[in-house]
PDB file of C-alpha atoms in Angstrom:
ATOM      1  CA  MET S 666      86.212  64.027  89.686  1.00  0.00           C
ATOM      2  CA  ARG S 667      87.982  62.789  86.121  1.00  0.00           C
ATOM      3  CA  ILE S 668      91.357  64.223  85.403  1.00  0.00           C
ATOM      4  CA  PRO S 669      92.770  64.051  81.744  1.00  0.00           C
ATOM      5  CA  CYS S 670      96.057  62.836  81.788  1.00  0.00           C
ATOM      6  CA  PRO S 671      97.681  63.503  78.593  1.00  0.00           C
ATOM      7  CA  PHE S 672      98.731  59.939  78.271  1.00  0.00           C
ATOM      8  CA  CYS S 673      95.684  57.678  79.661  1.00  0.00           C
ATOM      9  CA  GLY S 674      93.313  60.185  78.504  1.00  0.00           C
ATOM     10  CA  LEU S 675      90.294  60.830  81.125  1.00  0.00           C
ATOM     11  CA  ARG S 676      91.063  59.025  84.624  1.00  0.00           C
ATOM     12  CA  PRO S 677      89.106  58.585  87.541  1.00  0.00           C
ATOM     13  CA  ALA S 678      90.929  60.912  90.629  1.00  0.00           C
ATOM     14  CA  ASP S 679      91.420  57.883  92.818  1.00  0.00           C
ATOM     15  CA  GLU S 680      94.462  56.633  89.983  1.00  0.00           C
ATOM     16  CA  PHE S 681      96.119  59.762  91.304  1.00  0.00           C
ATOM     17  CA  SER S 682      98.135  60.863  94.271  1.00  0.00           C
ATOM     18  CA  THR S 683      98.774  64.956  95.671  1.00  0.00           C
ATOM     19  CA  ILE S 684     101.198  66.252  96.902  1.00  0.00           C
ATOM     20  CA  GLY S 685      99.503  69.868  96.984  1.00  0.00           C
ATOM     21  CA  THR S 686     100.208  73.153  96.096  1.00  0.00           C
ATOM     22  CA  ALA S 687     102.299  74.089  92.945  1.00  0.00           C
ATOM     23  CA  GLU S 688     102.558  77.818  93.747  1.00  0.00           C
ATOM     24  CA  PRO S 689     105.698  78.152  96.610  1.00  0.00           C
ATOM     25  CA  VAL S 690     108.587  78.402  94.989  1.00  0.00           C
ATOM     26  CA  ARG S 691     111.436  76.880  96.910  1.00  0.00           C
ATOM     27  CA  PRO S 692     114.572  79.252  98.233  1.00  0.00           C
ATOM     28  CA  GLU S 693     117.733  79.622  96.440  1.00  0.00           C
ATOM     29  CA  GLY S 694     121.136  79.913  97.493  1.00  0.00           C
ATOM     30  CA  SER S 695     121.651  79.469 101.481  1.00  0.00           C
ATOM     31  CA  PRO S 696     118.560  81.168 102.610  1.00  0.00           C
ATOM     32  CA  ALA S 697     117.413  81.964 105.952  1.00  0.00           C
ATOM     33  CA  LEU S 698     115.776  79.588 108.556  1.00  0.00           C
ATOM     34  CA  ALA S 699     112.938  81.954 108.744  1.00  0.00           C
ATOM     35  CA  ASP S 700     112.267  81.673 105.046  1.00  0.00           C
ATOM     36  CA  TRP S 701     112.490  77.946 104.815  1.00  0.00           C
ATOM     37  CA  GLY S 702     109.830  78.042 107.865  1.00  0.00           C
ATOM     38  CA  ASP S 703     107.873  80.171 105.315  1.00  0.00           C
ATOM     39  CA  TYR S 704     108.384  77.585 102.372  1.00  0.00           C
ATOM     40  CA  VAL S 705     107.574  74.768 104.590  1.00  0.00           C
ATOM     41  CA  TYR S 706     104.299  75.550 106.896  1.00  0.00           C
ATOM     42  CA  PHE S 707     102.950  78.379 105.932  1.00  0.00           C
ATOM     43  CA  ARG S 708     100.442  77.912 103.006  1.00  0.00           C
ATOM     44  CA  ASP S 709      97.661  79.676 101.732  1.00  0.00           C
ATOM     45  CA  ASN S 710      94.135  78.129 101.213  1.00  0.00           C
ATOM     46  CA  PRO S 711      92.452  80.243  98.499  1.00  0.00           C
ATOM     47  CA  ALA S 712      89.044  80.236  97.266  1.00  0.00           C
ATOM     48  CA  GLY S 713      89.015  79.650  93.818  1.00  0.00           C
ATOM     49  CA  PRO S 714      91.297  79.051  90.658  1.00  0.00           C
ATOM     50  CA  HIS S 715      94.206  77.233  92.512  1.00  0.00           C
ATOM     51  CA  ARG S 716      97.561  75.101  90.504  1.00  0.00           C
ATOM     52  CA  GLU S 717      98.531  71.297  92.745  1.00  0.00           C
ATOM     53  CA  TRP S 718     101.264  68.729  91.645  1.00  0.00           C
ATOM     54  CA  PHE S 719      99.147  65.942  90.785  1.00  0.00           C
ATOM     55  CA  HIS S 720     101.182  61.807  89.970  1.00  0.00           C
ATOM     56  CA  HIS S 721      99.430  59.495  87.913  1.00  0.00           C
ATOM     57  CA  VAL S 722     100.117  56.416  90.226  1.00  0.00           C
ATOM     58  CA  GLY S 723      97.757  54.228  89.009  1.00  0.00           C
ATOM     59  CA  GLY S 724      98.931  54.754  85.281  1.00  0.00           C
ATOM     60  CA  CYS S 725     101.587  56.297  83.143  1.00  0.00           C
ATOM     61  CA  ARG S 726     103.494  57.862  85.992  1.00  0.00           C
ATOM     62  CA  ALA S 727     103.682  61.433  84.742  1.00  0.00           C
ATOM     63  CA  TRP S 728     103.556  64.494  87.082  1.00  0.00           C
ATOM     64  CA  LEU S 729     100.742  67.042  85.955  1.00  0.00           C
ATOM     65  CA  GLU S 730     100.271  70.391  87.258  1.00  0.00           C
ATOM     66  CA  VAL S 731      96.472  70.951  87.489  1.00  0.00           C
ATOM     67  CA  THR S 732      94.626  73.931  87.972  1.00  0.00           C
ATOM     68  CA  ARG S 733      91.241  73.673  89.735  1.00  0.00           C
ATOM     69  CA  ASP S 734      88.806  76.218  91.359  1.00  0.00           C
ATOM     70  CA  THR S 735      88.675  75.364  94.686  1.00  0.00           C
ATOM     71  CA  ARG S 736      85.112  76.284  95.507  1.00  0.00           C
ATOM     72  CA  THR S 737      83.625  73.755  92.756  1.00  0.00           C
ATOM     73  CA  HIS S 738      86.424  71.286  92.138  1.00  0.00           C
ATOM     74  CA  GLU S 739      85.760  72.336  87.963  1.00  0.00           C
ATOM     75  CA  LEU S 740      89.389  71.783  86.480  1.00  0.00           C
ATOM     76  CA  LEU S 741      90.753  74.421  84.642  1.00  0.00           C
ATOM     77  CA  GLY S 742      93.682  73.049  82.999  1.00  0.00           C
ATOM     78  CA  VAL S 743      95.946  70.075  83.161  1.00  0.00           C
ATOM     79  CA  ARG S 744      99.700  70.200  81.410  1.00  0.00           C
ATOM     80  CA  MET S 745     102.532  68.101  82.199  1.00  0.00           C
ATOM     81  CA  ALA S 746     104.875  69.552  84.967  1.00  0.00           C
ATOM     82  CA  ALA S 747     108.167  70.703  83.906  1.00  0.00           C
ATOM     83  CA  GLY S 748     111.065  68.334  84.188  1.00  0.00           C
ATOM     84  CA  ALA S 749     108.425  65.511  84.436  1.00  0.00           C
ATOM     85  CA  ARG S 750     107.701  65.856  88.098  1.00  0.00           C
ATOM     86  CA  PRO S 751     107.623  69.271  90.503  1.00  0.00           C
ATOM     87  CA  PRO S 752     110.614  70.891  91.760  1.00  0.00           C
TER      88      PRO S 752
END
């Protein structure tokens, strides 16, 4: 798989590290323990389009939000992560 980095161009996937899904939203304020447990441990495993965080560790070190189809690994979109790194 090749990932189009906005700064470095088309690069091999082994230059990137992923921390997983970009879907869950961190609980705000003082959430209940159960809400933290849901955020940390319970994730969906969708078949189809899915957003993930990628870090270009072998290049410009930018954080990217990559949308790919989990069935085919086709890249559907790549954009810079808001705030330069994932929340």
